[in-house]
Amino acid sequence: MGEKDKRIGYLKMVTIEAYGMEKPGGSCQEDSKRTISFVFGVGSTGLSPFEMSLSGKAVGEEVVAELGKANVREYLGHCLLWFLPDVSVLDFPYLGVRVKEVRDADNREVIRAMAEIAEFGHDCSCCS
């Protein structure tokens, strides 16, 4: 697998560790850590701001988002689904994300992800 293939991009299966933080550069709240896997870039409206912040990142890289000033639903978009049912990690002012794994998603995983998004609320804000 080439270096470009190890980076987050469309139709990659991505595994992240998400954690809450009180301030940027601060320590992660251990009790908030969650491992989340999802297929990148399958939302019907394109990339969410959350996905845009992860695009091109490699294993080991981190992203920190300020949730206190953001509309979490708009920031995560369809990716909110992957944080359910326990969204306590989103209760912190900052969300830290560390990339743990990036690999090609197989066809079954892509279809399953698209079906879950459709079931979640057809990728729009009218069901929130």
mmCIF file with all atom_site columns, C-alpha atoms in Angstrom:
data_model
loop_
_atom_site.group_PDB
_atom_site.id
_atom_site.type_symbol
_atom_site.label_atom_id
_atom_site.label_alt_id
_atom_site.label_comp_id
_atom_site.label_asym_id
_atom_site.label_entity_id
_atom_site.label_seq_id
_atom_site.pdbx_PDB_ins_code
_atom_site.Cartn_x
_atom_site.Cartn_y
_atom_site.Cartn_z
_atom_site.occupancy
_atom_site.B_iso_or_equiv
_atom_site.pdbx_formal_charge
_atom_site.auth_seq_id
_atom_site.auth_comp_id
_atom_site.auth_asym_id
_atom_site.auth_atom_id
_atom_site.pdbx_PDB_model_num
ATOM 1   C CA . MET A 1 1   ? 0.000   0.000  0.000  1.00 0.00 ? 1   MET A CA 1
ATOM 2   C CA . GLY A 1 2   ? 1.489   3.331  -1.051 1.00 0.00 ? 2   GLY A CA 1
ATOM 3   C CA . GLU A 1 3   ? 1.806   6.328  1.250  1.00 0.00 ? 3   GLU A CA 1
ATOM 4   C CA . LYS A 1 4   ? -1.166  8.046  -0.428 1.00 0.00 ? 4   LYS A CA 1
ATOM 5   C CA . ASP A 1 5   ? -3.318  4.957  0.210  1.00 0.00 ? 5   ASP A CA 1
ATOM 6   C CA . LYS A 1 6   ? -2.604  5.176  3.959  1.00 0.00 ? 6   LYS A CA 1
ATOM 7   C CA . ARG A 1 7   ? -4.175  8.626  4.175  1.00 0.00 ? 7   ARG A CA 1
ATOM 8   C CA . ILE A 1 8   ? -7.844  9.357  4.779  1.00 0.00 ? 8   ILE A CA 1
ATOM 9   C CA . GLY A 1 9   ? -9.754  9.786  1.545  1.00 0.00 ? 9   GLY A CA 1
ATOM 10  C CA . TYR A 1 10  ? -12.959 8.763  -0.169 1.00 0.00 ? 10  TYR A CA 1
ATOM 11  C CA . LEU A 1 11  ? -14.232 5.254  0.520  1.00 0.00 ? 11  LEU A CA 1
ATOM 12  C CA . LYS A 1 12  ? -11.590 4.496  3.129  1.00 0.00 ? 12  LYS A CA 1
ATOM 13  C CA . MET A 1 13  ? -12.549 2.680  6.311  1.00 0.00 ? 13  MET A CA 1
ATOM 14  C CA . VAL A 1 14  ? -11.279 4.958  9.047  1.00 0.00 ? 14  VAL A CA 1
ATOM 15  C CA . THR A 1 15  ? -10.851 4.113  12.710 1.00 0.00 ? 15  THR A CA 1
ATOM 16  C CA . ILE A 1 16  ? -10.397 7.023  15.075 1.00 0.00 ? 16  ILE A CA 1
ATOM 17  C CA . GLU A 1 17  ? -10.085 7.529  18.782 1.00 0.00 ? 17  GLU A CA 1
ATOM 18  C CA . ALA A 1 18  ? -12.308 10.438 19.806 1.00 0.00 ? 18  ALA A CA 1
ATOM 19  C CA . TYR A 1 19  ? -11.964 12.110 23.186 1.00 0.00 ? 19  TYR A CA 1
ATOM 20  C CA . GLY A 1 20  ? -13.186 15.173 24.998 1.00 0.00 ? 20  GLY A CA 1
ATOM 21  C CA . MET A 1 21  ? -10.863 17.984 26.056 1.00 0.00 ? 21  MET A CA 1
ATOM 22  C CA . GLU A 1 22  ? -11.375 21.025 28.279 1.00 0.00 ? 22  GLU A CA 1
ATOM 23  C CA . LYS A 1 23  ? -8.827  23.104 26.338 1.00 0.00 ? 23  LYS A CA 1
ATOM 24  C CA . PRO A 1 24  ? -6.695  22.693 23.211 1.00 0.00 ? 24  PRO A CA 1
ATOM 25  C CA . GLY A 1 25  ? -3.340  21.142 24.007 1.00 0.00 ? 25  GLY A CA 1
ATOM 26  C CA . GLY A 1 26  ? -4.749  19.898 27.289 1.00 0.00 ? 26  GLY A CA 1
ATOM 27  C CA . SER A 1 27  ? -5.018  16.302 28.336 1.00 0.00 ? 27  SER A CA 1
ATOM 28  C CA . CYS A 1 28  ? -7.794  14.119 27.010 1.00 0.00 ? 28  CYS A CA 1
ATOM 29  C CA . GLN A 1 29  ? -10.555 13.110 29.362 1.00 0.00 ? 29  GLN A CA 1
ATOM 30  C CA . GLU A 1 30  ? -9.837  9.378  29.702 1.00 0.00 ? 30  GLU A CA 1
ATOM 31  C CA . ASP A 1 31  ? -13.425 8.511  30.598 1.00 0.00 ? 31  ASP A CA 1
ATOM 32  C CA . SER A 1 32  ? -14.618 10.107 27.339 1.00 0.00 ? 32  SER A CA 1
ATOM 33  C CA . LYS A 1 33  ? -12.418 8.076  24.947 1.00 0.00 ? 33  LYS A CA 1
ATOM 34  C CA . ARG A 1 34  ? -14.289 6.265  22.193 1.00 0.00 ? 34  ARG A CA 1
ATOM 35  C CA . THR A 1 35  ? -13.078 4.218  19.255 1.00 0.00 ? 35  THR A CA 1
ATOM 36  C CA . ILE A 1 36  ? -15.196 4.860  16.171 1.00 0.00 ? 36  ILE A CA 1
ATOM 37  C CA . SER A 1 37  ? -14.962 3.290  12.712 1.00 0.00 ? 37  SER A CA 1
ATOM 38  C CA . PHE A 1 38  ? -16.702 4.651  9.628  1.00 0.00 ? 38  PHE A CA 1
ATOM 39  C CA . VAL A 1 39  ? -16.482 4.830  5.856  1.00 0.00 ? 39  VAL A CA 1
ATOM 40  C CA . PHE A 1 40  ? -15.173 8.229  4.829  1.00 0.00 ? 40  PHE A CA 1
ATOM 41  C CA . GLY A 1 41  ? -17.007 10.324 2.245  1.00 0.00 ? 41  GLY A CA 1
ATOM 42  C CA . VAL A 1 42  ? -20.298 8.472  1.775  1.00 0.00 ? 42  VAL A CA 1
ATOM 43  C CA . GLY A 1 43  ? -22.702 11.242 2.851  1.00 0.00 ? 43  GLY A CA 1
ATOM 44  C CA . SER A 1 44  ? -25.139 12.310 0.135  1.00 0.00 ? 44  SER A CA 1
ATOM 45  C CA . THR A 1 45  ? -24.376 16.008 0.658  1.00 0.00 ? 45  THR A CA 1
ATOM 46  C CA . GLY A 1 46  ? -20.608 15.619 0.412  1.00 0.00 ? 46  GLY A CA 1
ATOM 47  C CA . LEU A 1 47  ? -18.031 15.898 3.149  1.00 0.00 ? 47  LEU A CA 1
ATOM 48  C CA . SER A 1 48  ? -19.096 17.248 6.512  1.00 0.00 ? 48  SER A CA 1
ATOM 49  C CA . PRO A 1 49  ? -16.804 19.830 8.160  1.00 0.00 ? 49  PRO A CA 1
ATOM 50  C CA . PHE A 1 50  ? -15.685 16.999 10.481 1.00 0.00 ? 50  PHE A CA 1
ATOM 51  C CA . GLU A 1 51  ? -14.645 14.882 7.498  1.00 0.00 ? 51  GLU A CA 1
ATOM 52  C CA . MET A 1 52  ? -12.950 17.878 5.860  1.00 0.00 ? 52  MET A CA 1
ATOM 53  C CA . SER A 1 53  ? -10.783 18.265 8.968  1.00 0.00 ? 53  SER A CA 1
ATOM 54  C CA . LEU A 1 54  ? -9.741  14.602 8.677  1.00 0.00 ? 54  LEU A CA 1
ATOM 55  C CA . SER A 1 55  ? -9.185  14.514 4.909  1.00 0.00 ? 55  SER A CA 1
ATOM 56  C CA . GLY A 1 56  ? -5.627  13.570 4.019  1.00 0.00 ? 56  GLY A CA 1
ATOM 57  C CA . LYS A 1 57  ? -4.613  12.719 7.579  1.00 0.00 ? 57  LYS A CA 1
ATOM 58  C CA . ALA A 1 58  ? -2.479  9.640  8.237  1.00 0.00 ? 58  ALA A CA 1
ATOM 59  C CA . VAL A 1 59  ? -2.362  7.149  11.089 1.00 0.00 ? 59  VAL A CA 1
ATOM 60  C CA . GLY A 1 60  ? -1.138  8.858  14.244 1.00 0.00 ? 60  GLY A CA 1
ATOM 61  C CA . GLU A 1 61  ? -2.180  12.368 13.216 1.00 0.00 ? 61  GLU A CA 1
ATOM 62  C CA . GLU A 1 62  ? -4.556  14.327 15.409 1.00 0.00 ? 62  GLU A CA 1
ATOM 63  C CA . VAL A 1 63  ? -7.249  16.951 14.901 1.00 0.00 ? 63  VAL A CA 1
ATOM 64  C CA . VAL A 1 64  ? -8.803  19.158 17.578 1.00 0.00 ? 64  VAL A CA 1
ATOM 65  C CA . ALA A 1 65  ? -12.154 20.860 17.003 1.00 0.00 ? 65  ALA A CA 1
ATOM 66  C CA . GLU A 1 66  ? -13.688 23.572 19.163 1.00 0.00 ? 66  GLU A CA 1
ATOM 67  C CA . LEU A 1 67  ? -17.194 22.324 19.841 1.00 0.00 ? 67  LEU A CA 1
ATOM 68  C CA . GLY A 1 68  ? -18.126 25.081 22.270 1.00 0.00 ? 68  GLY A CA 1
ATOM 69  C CA . LYS A 1 69  ? -18.593 27.581 19.440 1.00 0.00 ? 69  LYS A CA 1
ATOM 70  C CA . ALA A 1 70  ? -19.768 25.149 16.775 1.00 0.00 ? 70  ALA A CA 1
ATOM 71  C CA . ASN A 1 71  ? -23.141 23.712 15.982 1.00 0.00 ? 71  ASN A CA 1
ATOM 72  C CA . VAL A 1 72  ? -22.232 20.078 16.631 1.00 0.00 ? 72  VAL A CA 1
ATOM 73  C CA . ARG A 1 73  ? -24.943 18.793 14.278 1.00 0.00 ? 73  ARG A CA 1
ATOM 74  C CA . GLU A 1 74  ? -23.655 20.964 11.428 1.00 0.00 ? 74  GLU A CA 1
ATOM 75  C CA . TYR A 1 75  ? -20.009 20.183 12.187 1.00 0.00 ? 75  TYR A CA 1
ATOM 76  C CA . LEU A 1 76  ? -20.461 16.410 12.280 1.00 0.00 ? 76  LEU A CA 1
ATOM 77  C CA . GLY A 1 77  ? -23.281 16.203 9.715  1.00 0.00 ? 77  GLY A CA 1
ATOM 78  C CA . HIS A 1 78  ? -24.072 12.596 8.860  1.00 0.00 ? 78  HIS A CA 1
ATOM 79  C CA . CYS A 1 79  ? -21.021 11.540 10.936 1.00 0.00 ? 79  CYS A CA 1
ATOM 80  C CA . LEU A 1 80  ? -23.036 12.194 14.100 1.00 0.00 ? 80  LEU A CA 1
ATOM 81  C CA . LEU A 1 81  ? -24.450 8.731  13.455 1.00 0.00 ? 81  LEU A CA 1
ATOM 82  C CA . TRP A 1 82  ? -21.090 7.118  14.202 1.00 0.00 ? 82  TRP A CA 1
ATOM 83  C CA . PHE A 1 83  ? -20.987 8.808  17.643 1.00 0.00 ? 83  PHE A CA 1
ATOM 84  C CA . LEU A 1 84  ? -24.391 7.390  18.704 1.00 0.00 ? 84  LEU A CA 1
ATOM 85  C CA . PRO A 1 85  ? -25.794 6.291  21.075 1.00 0.00 ? 85  PRO A CA 1
ATOM 86  C CA . ASP A 1 86  ? -23.286 7.663  23.636 1.00 0.00 ? 86  ASP A CA 1
ATOM 87  C CA . VAL A 1 87  ? -22.558 11.246 22.616 1.00 0.00 ? 87  VAL A CA 1
ATOM 88  C CA . SER A 1 88  ? -20.980 12.222 25.958 1.00 0.00 ? 88  SER A CA 1
ATOM 89  C CA . VAL A 1 89  ? -17.657 12.838 24.190 1.00 0.00 ? 89  VAL A CA 1
ATOM 90  C CA . LEU A 1 90  ? -19.414 15.775 22.492 1.00 0.00 ? 90  LEU A CA 1
ATOM 91  C CA . ASP A 1 91  ? -20.222 17.427 25.847 1.00 0.00 ? 91  ASP A CA 1
ATOM 92  C CA . PHE A 1 92  ? -16.709 18.882 26.133 1.00 0.00 ? 92  PHE A CA 1
ATOM 93  C CA . PRO A 1 93  ? -15.631 22.257 24.717 1.00 0.00 ? 93  PRO A CA 1
ATOM 94  C CA . TYR A 1 94  ? -13.091 20.523 22.445 1.00 0.00 ? 94  TYR A CA 1
ATOM 95  C CA . LEU A 1 95  ? -13.130 17.250 20.552 1.00 0.00 ? 95  LEU A CA 1
ATOM 96  C CA . GLY A 1 96  ? -9.818  15.538 19.970 1.00 0.00 ? 96  GLY A CA 1
ATOM 97  C CA . VAL A 1 97  ? -9.491  12.887 17.279 1.00 0.00 ? 97  VAL A CA 1
ATOM 98  C CA . ARG A 1 98  ? -6.501  10.607 16.680 1.00 0.00 ? 98  ARG A CA 1
ATOM 99  C CA . VAL A 1 99  ? -6.368  8.509  13.503 1.00 0.00 ? 99  VAL A CA 1
ATOM 100 C CA . LYS A 1 100 ? -5.784  4.867  14.423 1.00 0.00 ? 100 LYS A CA 1
ATOM 101 C CA . GLU A 1 101 ? -6.283  3.015  11.120 1.00 0.00 ? 101 GLU A CA 1
ATOM 102 C CA . VAL A 1 102 ? -6.952  3.751  7.458  1.00 0.00 ? 102 VAL A CA 1
ATOM 103 C CA . ARG A 1 103 ? -7.695  1.039  4.922  1.00 0.00 ? 103 ARG A CA 1
ATOM 104 C CA . ASP A 1 104 ? -9.769  0.489  1.808  1.00 0.00 ? 104 ASP A CA 1
ATOM 105 C CA . ALA A 1 105 ? -13.422 -0.152 2.628  1.00 0.00 ? 105 ALA A CA 1
ATOM 106 C CA . ASP A 1 106 ? -14.903 -3.189 0.960  1.00 0.00 ? 106 ASP A CA 1
ATOM 107 C CA . ASN A 1 107 ? -18.128 -2.929 -1.045 1.00 0.00 ? 107 ASN A CA 1
ATOM 108 C CA . ARG A 1 108 ? -20.236 -4.405 1.745  1.00 0.00 ? 108 ARG A CA 1
ATOM 109 C CA . GLU A 1 109 ? -18.961 -1.814 4.230  1.00 0.00 ? 109 GLU A CA 1
ATOM 110 C CA . VAL A 1 110 ? -19.726 1.040  1.817  1.00 0.00 ? 110 VAL A CA 1
ATOM 111 C CA . ILE A 1 111 ? -23.266 -0.198 1.178  1.00 0.00 ? 111 ILE A CA 1
ATOM 112 C CA . ARG A 1 112 ? -23.880 -0.735 4.901  1.00 0.00 ? 112 ARG A CA 1
ATOM 113 C CA . ALA A 1 113 ? -22.650 2.788  5.721  1.00 0.00 ? 113 ALA A CA 1
ATOM 114 C CA . MET A 1 114 ? -24.887 4.341  3.071  1.00 0.00 ? 114 MET A CA 1
ATOM 115 C CA . ALA A 1 115 ? -27.886 2.380  4.357  1.00 0.00 ? 115 ALA A CA 1
ATOM 116 C CA . GLU A 1 116 ? -27.199 3.446  7.951  1.00 0.00 ? 116 GLU A CA 1
ATOM 117 C CA . ILE A 1 117 ? -27.002 7.098  6.905  1.00 0.00 ? 117 ILE A CA 1
ATOM 118 C CA . ALA A 1 118 ? -30.299 6.777  5.018  1.00 0.00 ? 118 ALA A CA 1
ATOM 119 C CA . GLU A 1 119 ? -31.954 5.124  8.016  1.00 0.00 ? 119 GLU A CA 1
ATOM 120 C CA . PHE A 1 120 ? -30.502 7.739  10.387 1.00 0.00 ? 120 PHE A CA 1
ATOM 121 C CA . GLY A 1 121 ? -32.427 10.529 8.722  1.00 0.00 ? 121 GLY A CA 1
ATOM 122 C CA . HIS A 1 122 ? -31.623 10.685 5.053  1.00 0.00 ? 122 HIS A CA 1
ATOM 123 C CA . ASP A 1 123 ? -28.644 12.940 5.722  1.00 0.00 ? 123 ASP A CA 1
ATOM 124 C CA . CYS A 1 124 ? -30.539 16.134 6.432  1.00 0.00 ? 124 CYS A CA 1
ATOM 125 C CA . SER A 1 125 ? -31.366 18.296 9.416  1.00 0.00 ? 125 SER A CA 1
ATOM 126 C CA . CYS A 1 126 ? -35.132 17.830 9.253  1.00 0.00 ? 126 CYS A CA 1
ATOM 127 C CA . CYS A 1 127 ? -35.011 14.739 11.480 1.00 0.00 ? 127 CYS A CA 1
ATOM 128 C CA . SER A 1 128 ? -32.855 16.133 14.255 1.00 0.00 ? 128 SER A CA 1
#
